Amino acid sequence: MPETAPAPRSAAWETLAAVMCDVRALGGAVSLLQWDQETFMPAKGAVARGDQLAAVQAALHERLTQPRVAEALDLAEREASGDPDRAAALRALRFDHERAARVPQDLVRALAQAQAEGVDAWKAARNARAFALFAPKLARLVELRREQADALMPMLARRPEAQPDPGKIEPYDALLEGYEPGMRVTRLEPILRRLVGWLSPLVAAIDAAPAPEDGFLSGRFDGEAQWGFTLELLAALGFDPAAGRQDRSLHPFTLGLDPGDVRVTTRVYEAQPLSAIFSTLHEAGHGLYEQHLPGEHRRSLLCAAPSMGIHESQSRLWENLVGRSLPFWRAFLPRLAARFPQLAGVAPADFHRAVNRVERSLVRVEADEVTYNLHVALRFELELGMMRGTLAVSDLPEAWAARSEALLGVRPRDDAEGVLQDIHWAWGDLGYFPTYTLGNLYAATLFAAAGRALPGLDDAIAAGDLAPLRRWLAEKVYRVGRRKDAEDIVRDAAGVGLTDADFERYVKTKYGALYGLTL
Amino acid sequence: MPETAPAPRSAAWETLAAVMCDVRALGGAVSLLQWDQETFMPAKGAVARGDQLAAVQAALHERLTQPRVAEALDLAEREASGDPDRAAALRALRFDHERAARVPQDLVRALAQAQAEGVDAWKAARNARAFALFAPKLARLVELRREQADALMPMLARRPEAQPDPGKIEPYDALLEGYEPGMRVTRLEPILRRLVGWLSPLVAAIDAAPAPEDGFLSGRFDGEAQWGFTLELLAALGFDPAAGRQDRSLHPFTLGLDPGDVRVTTRVYEAQPLSAIFSTLHEAGHGLYEQHLPGEHRRSLLCAAPSMGIHESQSRLWENLVGRSLPFWRAFLPRLAARFPQLAGVAPADFHRAVNRVERSLVRVEADEVTYNLHVALRFELELGMMRGTLAVSDLPEAWAARSEALLGVRPRDDAEGVLQDIHWAWGDLGYFPTYTLGNLYAATLFAAAGRALPGLDDAIAAGDLAPLRRWLAEKVYRVGRRKDAEDIVRDAAGVGLTDADFERYVKTKYGALYGLTL
């Protein structure tokens, strides 16, 4: 059959297409339940929400793991359809089916329930600034994740790249695989070690240089005016308001129910105007990815990003490579100043310097580009310890404080400033944080490639025209969906895969200039 | 075993308890998807929302209809648990299981998809004021409902009360049963005929009397101030804001995900201040019912109202029997006037008269208590015609206009004013409208009983204290949940079941006095 012929109908494929449609739809329902839980749900709805998430996730798991899915996969994989999209969808379904089928239904339910309880306990603990209120729920989540990893490890050990020493696979790898297919501790640890290696002296050098002036960011910035500016940013980036919305939540996030229905959230602090601006830019990056996923595959598993790392590369690209650049503020500082007269006299170069202030700080989500990966290294170490059983949950606050001091040079005054700052562990996400660093690295590599491909990109950005960049990224990254693996997408777009070289060049060039350092 | 012993554990019961928990949880997820569809969903999310609703409803249907549910029901029904709640839960599950098991999975999916498409088409048709845009979707829904009725009729025909002439059961009965268990066309038609019989001369008599003065309701009433007053009403009625929320939607509705998570919606028209007030009171009645359902049974089918008619009795009771009473406005007119100075000089008696203006109008949801049931009679006739196949969907606009003229004395100028005014058919709800009239009748009977049980009720209401009435209704109605049938709840609370006698007495006394008629 010639490669260009339409893919033949087949009973096995029809079965799998129906399964994928349901899996996507149930996933969308889960996303809505989660979005609502963080935005509009009344407090007393929490218990039932746990039941609802557990039941929909169980239905999804059941649909994905039915024995007839395995049978149909075996059949369909042997059929030569001549359709590369069909082949890619089958690979994605095979991967998801195997990961799901190995985890018992009871464990899936227990995890969903523990996640819902974890979020509530985390909120209470954060309010009370007391980790002890969250500890039992986290211990339970770690225990369940270890059970899950045990169930999944044989799948990883069987892979060609695990030979000849499959014993090197460890439980944390099985969790990583859920966010970043193919990523392993043995590949991640050296990258993080290398990063810490050149970042530490850089942070020390910056620390010794005079800090940029940012007094104009003090004072009160009206919350409604901030909100209005975040909506202006969303519009400028090309986030389609008919295919998504922004709401408020304690911890900003993005959930895509469908390319036509993408929910981003942000938070507004009247004393910290940069918080809403950069969290909106960050989530808008995720949101643009979701809105530009291949809608013609909306009922297939191809309508998704292949990994969290590549997803994060887009939030970081728009937040940092674009949003913390001088051209960007040439375009947008006048618009911001139109809402906040106290910024009227500030020059774009001074604003650019102020939004790139490097600080040894406590809070990851407010961290600058230079120290951010040190926050990730901290979490990675602690997660690895919890999963390896070398770090007890009860020892976490002290371990956090000690490693924070070692890596970042600062020690949290209490649990809320330290170990309770992120919601991720409350969601049961272990192995997720490293994808932030992968995102930073992919972002730098992709942005460098965009600069080569789009002459005059800086001028377009300085004129407030973000469309050329968005279109390039949509074509090279977003619209690919899950047809390729993350690293292949980056390689095809940029000519190089996972590397910290572009990130190192970007950071040293930018911060060397900003802080007058010779690096 | 003595009746007071704790109910024994049994494998069959445990199986069924898990099924009920999932059914409730999946039902909650469906409610959230529907609520979001009408409140916050972006326009381009509609296609995926159809898939999501279909997938979750299919999962619910599958869970309810598994063969092992039937097996466990057979076993559990033979076990004497000594627990009346367990027995009631088994009756409810048997009913729901049988209704679901008789409808093929494909039909369930087709209905969910047709409903989602129906809502979108109805919105477009309403905007364009053109029924033709909605007609094909409605025709499809009627066709699917007829298929569903065909599947369900044998279940009704087997019932003791259908003997000796099971042939009298008709398709519409099978749909009615889904909203009002036990209700039949043969019982409903005479009641509606009787109502039309005494309402028609009453409307004629009122029509001949001078209309009340309501000029003070003209002009602009600020939308935000109206919204604030609706929140004040919710608080006064005792709607718990930690267990629910109010948002805006085109058509007001209430969805209870759980007693701890009840969503009501309303709409605000600046030129029609009564619209938001009475739709909030109406939905708050539904909301109070949902918030006071037996939370200790939140994972069981008992945590629900036994019928739509009894649910509606509570929206109508709070909207009309309370909200359109003179004592109520003695308490709340000063609060309303505090937000709207143009009402400062109005006497409660004049306001009371104005909010009870009887009019031959076109729009059901804005209709007064006297003509409301005539709107229901109109829809019942047309639905029965569609289900019997004696009325084609394409003939619906003209049939609506003609019957509107005959029953209400007014003819819609276009489809938006007429056949497109309600969202219910877009949801695929046929057989639902009659429950509004059942609600009106139950409301009058229950309010009369409350008046007998609570001496000084009018004085409490006039003092703005609605707690005694809410507590009485919570005890007699809301907290019963689905332990009893609707009519048994009314009979136990009021000493009498379904009757129009209390409603007739209430309407004739009130409107006789308001319009100076001798009835």
JSON list of C-alpha atoms in Angstrom, two decimals, chain A residues 271-457:
[
{"chain": "A", "resi": 271, "resn": "ALA", "atom": "CA", "xyz": [2.61, 44.91, 47.17]},
{"chain": "A", "resi": 272, "resn": "GLN", "atom": "CA", "xyz": [4.32, 42.69, 44.56]},
{"chain": "A", "resi": 273, "resn": "PRO", "atom": "CA", "xyz": [3.31, 43.78, 41.07]},
{"chain": "A", "resi": 274, "resn": "LEU", "atom": "CA", "xyz": [5.76, 41.43, 39.35]},
{"chain": "A", "resi": 275, "resn": "SER", "atom": "CA", "xyz": [4.09, 38.35, 40.79]},
{"chain": "A", "resi": 276, "resn": "ALA", "atom": "CA", "xyz": [0.89, 38.53, 38.73]},
{"chain": "A", "resi": 277, "resn": "ILE", "atom": "CA", "xyz": [2.74, 39.70, 35.60]},
{"chain": "A", "resi": 278, "resn": "PHE", "atom": "CA", "xyz": [5.21, 36.85, 35.50]},
{"chain": "A", "resi": 279, "resn": "SER", "atom": "CA", "xyz": [2.82, 34.16, 36.68]},
{"chain": "A", "resi": 280, "resn": "THR", "atom": "CA", "xyz": [0.45, 35.19, 33.91]},
{"chain": "A", "resi": 281, "resn": "LEU", "atom": "CA", "xyz": [3.27, 35.08, 31.34]},
{"chain": "A", "resi": 282, "resn": "HIS", "atom": "CA", "xyz": [4.31, 31.68, 32.68]},
{"chain": "A", "resi": 283, "resn": "GLU", "atom": "CA", "xyz": [0.83, 30.17, 32.59]},
{"chain": "A", "resi": 284, "resn": "ALA", "atom": "CA", "xyz": [0.13, 31.82, 29.24]},
{"chain": "A", "resi": 285, "resn": "GLY", "atom": "CA", "xyz": [3.08, 29.87, 27.85]},
{"chain": "A", "resi": 286, "resn": "HIS", "atom": "CA", "xyz": [1.45, 26.65, 29.01]},
{"chain": "A", "resi": 287, "resn": "GLY", "atom": "CA", "xyz": [-1.86, 27.97, 27.74]},
{"chain": "A", "resi": 288, "resn": "LEU", "atom": "CA", "xyz": [-0.56, 28.76, 24.24]},
{"chain": "A", "resi": 289, "resn": "TYR", "atom": "CA", "xyz": [0.83, 25.23, 24.01]},
{"chain": "A", "resi": 290, "resn": "GLU", "atom": "CA", "xyz": [-2.56, 23.77, 24.97]},
{"chain": "A", "resi": 291, "resn": "GLN", "atom": "CA", "xyz": [-4.54, 26.03, 22.64]},
{"chain": "A", "resi": 292, "resn": "HIS", "atom": "CA", "xyz": [-2.32, 25.16, 19.67]},
{"chain": "A", "resi": 293, "resn": "LEU", "atom": "CA", "xyz": [-2.27, 21.38, 20.18]},
{"chain": "A", "resi": 294, "resn": "PRO", "atom": "CA", "xyz": [-3.53, 19.59, 17.06]},
{"chain": "A", "resi": 295, "resn": "GLY", "atom": "CA", "xyz": [-7.31, 20.02, 17.40]},
{"chain": "A", "resi": 296, "resn": "GLU", "atom": "CA", "xyz": [-7.92, 17.63, 14.50]},
{"chain": "A", "resi": 297, "resn": "HIS", "atom": "CA", "xyz": [-6.66, 14.95, 16.91]},
{"chain": "A", "resi": 298, "resn": "ARG", "atom": "CA", "xyz": [-8.72, 16.21, 19.87]},
{"chain": "A", "resi": 299, "resn": "ARG", "atom": "CA", "xyz": [-10.21, 12.76, 20.41]},
{"chain": "A", "resi": 300, "resn": "SER", "atom": "CA", "xyz": [-6.82, 11.04, 20.24]},
{"chain": "A", "resi": 301, "resn": "LEU", "atom": "CA", "xyz": [-3.87, 10.81, 22.59]},
{"chain": "A", "resi": 302, "resn": "LEU", "atom": "CA", "xyz": [-1.84, 12.80, 20.05]},
{"chain": "A", "resi": 303, "resn": "CYS", "atom": "CA", "xyz": [-3.59, 15.94, 21.29]},
{"chain": "A", "resi": 304, "resn": "ALA", "atom": "CA", "xyz": [-1.15, 16.43, 24.15]},
{"chain": "A", "resi": 305, "resn": "ALA", "atom": "CA", "xyz": [2.43, 17.45, 24.83]},
{"chain": "A", "resi": 306, "resn": "PRO", "atom": "CA", "xyz": [4.85, 14.50, 24.93]},
{"chain": "A", "resi": 307, "resn": "SER", "atom": "CA", "xyz": [6.33, 15.49, 28.30]},
{"chain": "A", "resi": 308, "resn": "MET", "atom": "CA", "xyz": [6.09, 17.97, 31.14]},
{"chain": "A", "resi": 309, "resn": "GLY", "atom": "CA", "xyz": [9.60, 19.22, 30.43]},
{"chain": "A", "resi": 310, "resn": "ILE", "atom": "CA", "xyz": [8.73, 20.40, 26.96]},
{"chain": "A", "resi": 311, "resn": "HIS", "atom": "CA", "xyz": [5.49, 21.89, 28.29]},
{"chain": "A", "resi": 312, "resn": "GLU", "atom": "CA", "xyz": [7.47, 23.76, 30.92]},
{"chain": "A", "resi": 313, "resn": "SER", "atom": "CA", "xyz": [9.91, 24.96, 28.27]},
{"chain": "A", "resi": 314, "resn": "GLN", "atom": "CA", "xyz": [7.08, 27.05, 26.86]},
{"chain": "A", "resi": 315, "resn": "SER", "atom": "CA", "xyz": [6.02, 28.59, 30.17]},
{"chain": "A", "resi": 316, "resn": "ARG", "atom": "CA", "xyz": [9.65, 29.44, 30.87]},
{"chain": "A", "resi": 317, "resn": "LEU", "atom": "CA", "xyz": [10.28, 30.68, 27.34]},
{"chain": "A", "resi": 318, "resn": "TRP", "atom": "CA", "xyz": [7.41, 33.19, 27.49]},
{"chain": "A", "resi": 319, "resn": "GLU", "atom": "CA", "xyz": [8.02, 34.12, 31.11]},
{"chain": "A", "resi": 320, "resn": "ASN", "atom": "CA", "xyz": [11.82, 34.53, 30.92]},
{"chain": "A", "resi": 321, "resn": "LEU", "atom": "CA", "xyz": [13.34, 34.48, 27.46]},
{"chain": "A", "resi": 322, "resn": "VAL", "atom": "CA", "xyz": [10.59, 36.81, 26.23]},
{"chain": "A", "resi": 323, "resn": "GLY", "atom": "CA", "xyz": [9.09, 38.34, 29.37]},
{"chain": "A", "resi": 324, "resn": "ARG", "atom": "CA", "xyz": [12.37, 39.25, 31.07]},
{"chain": "A", "resi": 325, "resn": "SER", "atom": "CA", "xyz": [14.02, 40.62, 27.92]},
{"chain": "A", "resi": 326, "resn": "LEU", "atom": "CA", "xyz": [14.76, 44.24, 27.16]},
{"chain": "A", "resi": 327, "resn": "PRO", "atom": "CA", "xyz": [12.82, 44.27, 23.84]},
{"chain": "A", "resi": 328, "resn": "PHE", "atom": "CA", "xyz": [9.71, 43.03, 25.64]},
{"chain": "A", "resi": 329, "resn": "TRP", "atom": "CA", "xyz": [9.76, 45.89, 28.13]},
{"chain": "A", "resi": 330, "resn": "ARG", "atom": "CA", "xyz": [10.42, 48.43, 25.43]},
{"chain": "A", "resi": 331, "resn": "ALA", "atom": "CA", "xyz": [6.98, 47.44, 24.14]},
{"chain": "A", "resi": 332, "resn": "PHE", "atom": "CA", "xyz": [5.13, 46.79, 27.38]},
{"chain": "A", "resi": 333, "resn": "LEU", "atom": "CA", "xyz": [6.49, 49.20, 29.97]},
{"chain": "A", "resi": 334, "resn": "PRO", "atom": "CA", "xyz": [4.55, 52.12, 28.42]},
{"chain": "A", "resi": 335, "resn": "ARG", "atom": "CA", "xyz": [1.37, 50.01, 28.62]},
{"chain": "A", "resi": 336, "resn": "LEU", "atom": "CA", "xyz": [2.08, 49.11, 32.23]},
{"chain": "A", "resi": 337, "resn": "ALA", "atom": "CA", "xyz": [2.86, 52.72, 33.09]},
{"chain": "A", "resi": 338, "resn": "ALA", "atom": "CA", "xyz": [-0.47, 53.75, 31.55]},
{"chain": "A", "resi": 339, "resn": "ARG", "atom": "CA", "xyz": [-2.14, 51.79, 34.37]},
{"chain": "A", "resi": 340, "resn": "PHE", "atom": "CA", "xyz": [0.37, 52.73, 37.07]},
{"chain": "A", "resi": 341, "resn": "PRO", "atom": "CA", "xyz": [1.44, 56.39, 36.85]},
{"chain": "A", "resi": 342, "resn": "GLN", "atom": "CA", "xyz": [4.17, 55.83, 39.45]},
{"chain": "A", "resi": 343, "resn": "LEU", "atom": "CA", "xyz": [6.13, 54.03, 36.69]},
{"chain": "A", "resi": 344, "resn": "ALA", "atom": "CA", "xyz": [5.87, 56.93, 34.24]},
{"chain": "A", "resi": 345, "resn": "GLY", "atom": "CA", "xyz": [9.49, 58.05, 34.55]},
{"chain": "A", "resi": 346, "resn": "VAL", "atom": "CA", "xyz": [11.13, 54.61, 34.53]},
{"chain": "A", "resi": 347, "resn": "ALA", "atom": "CA", "xyz": [13.33, 53.69, 31.54]},
{"chain": "A", "resi": 348, "resn": "PRO", "atom": "CA", "xyz": [12.87, 50.25, 29.92]},
{"chain": "A", "resi": 349, "resn": "ALA", "atom": "CA", "xyz": [16.53, 49.41, 30.62]},
{"chain": "A", "resi": 350, "resn": "ASP", "atom": "CA", "xyz": [16.05, 50.13, 34.33]},
{"chain": "A", "resi": 351, "resn": "PHE", "atom": "CA", "xyz": [12.85, 48.13, 34.44]},
{"chain": "A", "resi": 352, "resn": "HIS", "atom": "CA", "xyz": [14.62, 45.29, 32.62]},
{"chain": "A", "resi": 353, "resn": "ARG", "atom": "CA", "xyz": [17.39, 45.37, 35.24]},
{"chain": "A", "resi": 354, "resn": "ALA", "atom": "CA", "xyz": [14.83, 45.35, 38.07]},
{"chain": "A", "resi": 355, "resn": "VAL", "atom": "CA", "xyz": [12.91, 42.33, 36.77]},
{"chain": "A", "resi": 356, "resn": "ASN", "atom": "CA", "xyz": [16.17, 40.41, 36.48]},
{"chain": "A", "resi": 357, "resn": "ARG", "atom": "CA", "xyz": [17.36, 40.94, 40.00]},
{"chain": "A", "resi": 358, "resn": "VAL", "atom": "CA", "xyz": [19.17, 37.82, 41.22]},
{"chain": "A", "resi": 359, "resn": "GLU", "atom": "CA", "xyz": [18.63, 36.93, 44.85]},
{"chain": "A", "resi": 360, "resn": "ARG", "atom": "CA", "xyz": [19.31, 34.05, 47.17]},
{"chain": "A", "resi": 361, "resn": "SER", "atom": "CA", "xyz": [15.60, 33.70, 47.98]},
{"chain": "A", "resi": 362, "resn": "LEU", "atom": "CA", "xyz": [13.38, 31.15, 49.67]},
{"chain": "A", "resi": 363, "resn": "VAL", "atom": "CA", "xyz": [10.48, 30.83, 47.25]},
{"chain": "A", "resi": 364, "resn": "ARG", "atom": "CA", "xyz": [10.89, 28.91, 44.01]},
{"chain": "A", "resi": 365, "resn": "VAL", "atom": "CA", "xyz": [7.99, 30.45, 42.11]},
{"chain": "A", "resi": 366, "resn": "GLU", "atom": "CA", "xyz": [9.34, 33.96, 42.74]},
{"chain": "A", "resi": 367, "resn": "ALA", "atom": "CA", "xyz": [12.95, 32.91, 42.01]},
{"chain": "A", "resi": 368, "resn": "ASP", "atom": "CA", "xyz": [15.03, 34.43, 39.23]},
{"chain": "A", "resi": 369, "resn": "GLU", "atom": "CA", "xyz": [16.41, 32.48, 36.28]},
{"chain": "A", "resi": 370, "resn": "VAL", "atom": "CA", "xyz": [19.85, 32.06, 37.82]},
{"chain": "A", "resi": 371, "resn": "THR", "atom": "CA", "xyz": [18.87, 30.55, 41.17]},
{"chain": "A", "resi": 372, "resn": "TYR", "atom": "CA", "xyz": [15.75, 28.72, 39.93]},
{"chain": "A", "resi": 373, "resn": "ASN", "atom": "CA", "xyz": [17.52, 25.49, 39.07]},
{"chain": "A", "resi": 374, "resn": "LEU", "atom": "CA", "xyz": [19.10, 25.43, 42.53]},
{"chain": "A", "resi": 375, "resn": "HIS", "atom": "CA", "xyz": [15.56, 25.28, 43.96]},
{"chain": "A", "resi": 376, "resn": "VAL", "atom": "CA", "xyz": [14.90, 22.34, 41.66]},
{"chain": "A", "resi": 377, "resn": "ALA", "atom": "CA", "xyz": [18.12, 20.60, 42.70]},
{"chain": "A", "resi": 378, "resn": "LEU", "atom": "CA", "xyz": [17.00, 20.92, 46.33]},
{"chain": "A", "resi": 379, "resn": "ARG", "atom": "CA", "xyz": [13.63, 19.31, 45.68]},
{"chain": "A", "resi": 380, "resn": "PHE", "atom": "CA", "xyz": [15.15, 16.59, 43.51]},
{"chain": "A", "resi": 381, "resn": "GLU", "atom": "CA", "xyz": [17.56, 15.59, 46.28]},
{"chain": "A", "resi": 382, "resn": "LEU", "atom": "CA", "xyz": [14.77, 15.43, 48.88]},
{"chain": "A", "resi": 383, "resn": "GLU", "atom": "CA", "xyz": [12.39, 13.50, 46.64]},
{"chain": "A", "resi": 384, "resn": "LEU", "atom": "CA", "xyz": [15.08, 11.02, 45.78]},
{"chain": "A", "resi": 385, "resn": "GLY", "atom": "CA", "xyz": [15.78, 10.58, 49.49]},
{"chain": "A", "resi": 386, "resn": "MET", "atom": "CA", "xyz": [12.09, 10.01, 50.27]},
{"chain": "A", "resi": 387, "resn": "MET", "atom": "CA", "xyz": [11.70, 7.51, 47.46]},
{"chain": "A", "resi": 388, "resn": "ARG", "atom": "CA", "xyz": [14.93, 5.67, 48.35]},
{"chain": "A", "resi": 389, "resn": "GLY", "atom": "CA", "xyz": [13.79, 5.57, 51.97]},
{"chain": "A", "resi": 390, "resn": "THR", "atom": "CA", "xyz": [16.91, 7.42, 53.16]},
{"chain": "A", "resi": 391, "resn": "LEU", "atom": "CA", "xyz": [14.88, 10.48, 54.21]},
{"chain": "A", "resi": 392, "resn": "ALA", "atom": "CA", "xyz": [11.85, 10.18, 56.53]},
{"chain": "A", "resi": 393, "resn": "VAL", "atom": "CA", "xyz": [8.93, 12.53, 55.91]},
{"chain": "A", "resi": 394, "resn": "SER", "atom": "CA", "xyz": [9.19, 13.69, 59.53]},
{"chain": "A", "resi": 395, "resn": "ASP", "atom": "CA", "xyz": [12.79, 14.83, 58.87]},
{"chain": "A", "resi": 396, "resn": "LEU", "atom": "CA", "xyz": [11.79, 16.79, 55.77]},
{"chain": "A", "resi": 397, "resn": "PRO", "atom": "CA", "xyz": [11.51, 20.32, 57.28]},
{"chain": "A", "resi": 398, "resn": "GLU", "atom": "CA", "xyz": [15.03, 20.15, 58.75]},
{"chain": "A", "resi": 399, "resn": "ALA", "atom": "CA", "xyz": [16.48, 18.57, 55.59]},
{"chain": "A", "resi": 400, "resn": "TRP", "atom": "CA", "xyz": [14.82, 21.28, 53.52]},
{"chain": "A", "resi": 401, "resn": "ALA", "atom": "CA", "xyz": [16.23, 24.02, 55.74]},
{"chain": "A", "resi": 402, "resn": "ALA", "atom": "CA", "xyz": [19.73, 22.55, 55.74]},
{"chain": "A", "resi": 403, "resn": "ARG", "atom": "CA", "xyz": [19.91, 22.02, 51.98]},
{"chain": "A", "resi": 404, "resn": "SER", "atom": "CA", "xyz": [18.34, 25.42, 51.35]},
{"chain": "A", "resi": 405, "resn": "GLU", "atom": "CA", "xyz": [21.18, 26.95, 53.31]},
{"chain": "A", "resi": 406, "resn": "ALA", "atom": "CA", "xyz": [23.78, 24.90, 51.44]},
{"chain": "A", "resi": 407, "resn": "LEU", "atom": "CA", "xyz": [22.44, 25.46, 47.91]},
{"chain": "A", "resi": 408, "resn": "LEU", "atom": "CA", "xyz": [20.79, 28.86, 48.17]},
{"chain": "A", "resi": 409, "resn": "GLY", "atom": "CA", "xyz": [22.48, 30.38, 51.21]},
{"chain": "A", "resi": 410, "resn": "VAL", "atom": "CA", "xyz": [19.18, 31.10, 52.95]},
{"chain": "A", "resi": 411, "resn": "ARG", "atom": "CA", "xyz": [17.25, 29.28, 55.67]},
{"chain": "A", "resi": 412, "resn": "PRO", "atom": "CA", "xyz": [13.43, 29.44, 55.95]},
{"chain": "A", "resi": 413, "resn": "ARG", "atom": "CA", "xyz": [12.10, 30.89, 59.18]},
{"chain": "A", "resi": 414, "resn": "ASP", "atom": "CA", "xyz": [9.19, 28.44, 59.24]},
{"chain": "A", "resi": 415, "resn": "ASP", "atom": "CA", "xyz": [7.57, 25.60, 57.30]},
{"chain": "A", "resi": 416, "resn": "ALA", "atom": "CA", "xyz": [5.35, 27.90, 55.25]},
{"chain": "A", "resi": 417, "resn": "GLU", "atom": "CA", "xyz": [8.45, 29.63, 53.87]},
{"chain": "A", "resi": 418, "resn": "GLY", "atom": "CA", "xyz": [10.16, 26.30, 53.33]},
{"chain": "A", "resi": 419, "resn": "VAL", "atom": "CA", "xyz": [8.85, 22.82, 52.88]},
{"chain": "A", "resi": 420, "resn": "LEU", "atom": "CA", "xyz": [5.19, 23.88, 52.53]},
{"chain": "A", "resi": 421, "resn": "GLN", "atom": "CA", "xyz": [5.69, 26.42, 49.74]},
{"chain": "A", "resi": 422, "resn": "ASP", "atom": "CA", "xyz": [4.79, 24.16, 46.80]},
{"chain": "A", "resi": 423, "resn": "ILE", "atom": "CA", "xyz": [1.46, 22.41, 46.23]},
{"chain": "A", "resi": 424, "resn": "HIS", "atom": "CA", "xyz": [3.05, 19.64, 44.13]},
{"chain": "A", "resi": 425, "resn": "TRP", "atom": "CA", "xyz": [3.68, 17.10, 46.87]},
{"chain": "A", "resi": 426, "resn": "ALA", "atom": "CA", "xyz": [0.09, 17.64, 48.08]},
{"chain": "A", "resi": 427, "resn": "TRP", "atom": "CA", "xyz": [-0.98, 16.58, 44.60]},
{"chain": "A", "resi": 428, "resn": "GLY", "atom": "CA", "xyz": [1.22, 13.52, 45.08]},
{"chain": "A", "resi": 429, "resn": "ASP", "atom": "CA", "xyz": [3.61, 14.69, 42.37]},
{"chain": "A", "resi": 430, "resn": "LEU", "atom": "CA", "xyz": [7.07, 13.23, 43.03]},
{"chain": "A", "resi": 431, "resn": "GLY", "atom": "CA", "xyz": [9.49, 13.33, 40.09]},
{"chain": "A", "resi": 432, "resn": "TYR", "atom": "CA", "xyz": [7.80, 16.38, 38.64]},
{"chain": "A", "resi": 433, "resn": "PHE", "atom": "CA", "xyz": [10.14, 19.15, 39.82]},
{"chain": "A", "resi": 434, "resn": "PRO", "atom": "CA", "xyz": [13.09, 18.10, 37.59]},
{"chain": "A", "resi": 435, "resn": "THR", "atom": "CA", "xyz": [10.93, 18.82, 34.56]},
{"chain": "A", "resi": 436, "resn": "TYR", "atom": "CA", "xyz": [11.19, 22.52, 35.48]},
{"chain": "A", "resi": 437, "resn": "THR", "atom": "CA", "xyz": [14.92, 22.40, 34.86]},
{"chain": "A", "resi": 438, "resn": "LEU", "atom": "CA", "xyz": [14.46, 20.39, 31.68]},
{"chain": "A", "resi": 439, "resn": "GLY", "atom": "CA", "xyz": [12.03, 23.13, 30.68]},
{"chain": "A", "resi": 440, "resn": "ASN", "atom": "CA", "xyz": [14.61, 25.84, 31.32]},
{"chain": "A", "resi": 441, "resn": "LEU", "atom": "CA", "xyz": [17.17, 24.03, 29.20]},
{"chain": "A", "resi": 442, "resn": "TYR", "atom": "CA", "xyz": [14.77, 23.29, 26.32]},
{"chain": "A", "resi": 443, "resn": "ALA", "atom": "CA", "xyz": [13.50, 26.88, 26.44]},
{"chain": "A", "resi": 444, "resn": "ALA", "atom": "CA", "xyz": [16.97, 28.33, 25.96]},
{"chain": "A", "resi": 445, "resn": "THR", "atom": "CA", "xyz": [17.72, 25.93, 23.11]},
{"chain": "A", "resi": 446, "resn": "LEU", "atom": "CA", "xyz": [14.41, 26.62, 21.34]},
{"chain": "A", "resi": 447, "resn": "PHE", "atom": "CA", "xyz": [14.64, 30.39, 21.77]},
{"chain": "A", "resi": 448, "resn": "ALA", "atom": "CA", "xyz": [18.16, 30.41, 20.35]},
{"chain": "A", "resi": 449, "resn": "ALA", "atom": "CA", "xyz": [16.85, 28.44, 17.35]},
{"chain": "A", "resi": 450, "resn": "ALA", "atom": "CA", "xyz": [13.91, 30.84, 16.93]},
{"chain": "A", "resi": 451, "resn": "GLY", "atom": "CA", "xyz": [16.36, 33.73, 16.89]},
{"chain": "A", "resi": 452, "resn": "ARG", "atom": "CA", "xyz": [18.31, 32.06, 14.09]},
{"chain": "A", "resi": 453, "resn": "ALA", "atom": "CA", "xyz": [15.14, 31.24, 12.14]},
{"chain": "A", "resi": 454, "resn": "LEU", "atom": "CA", "xyz": [13.45, 34.63, 12.56]},
{"chain": "A", "resi": 455, "resn": "PRO", "atom": "CA", "xyz": [15.69, 37.55, 11.63]},
{"chain": "A", "resi": 456, "resn": "GLY", "atom": "CA", "xyz": [14.46, 40.70, 13.31]},
{"chain": "A", "resi": 457, "resn": "LEU", "atom": "CA", "xyz": [12.80, 38.81, 16.16]}
]
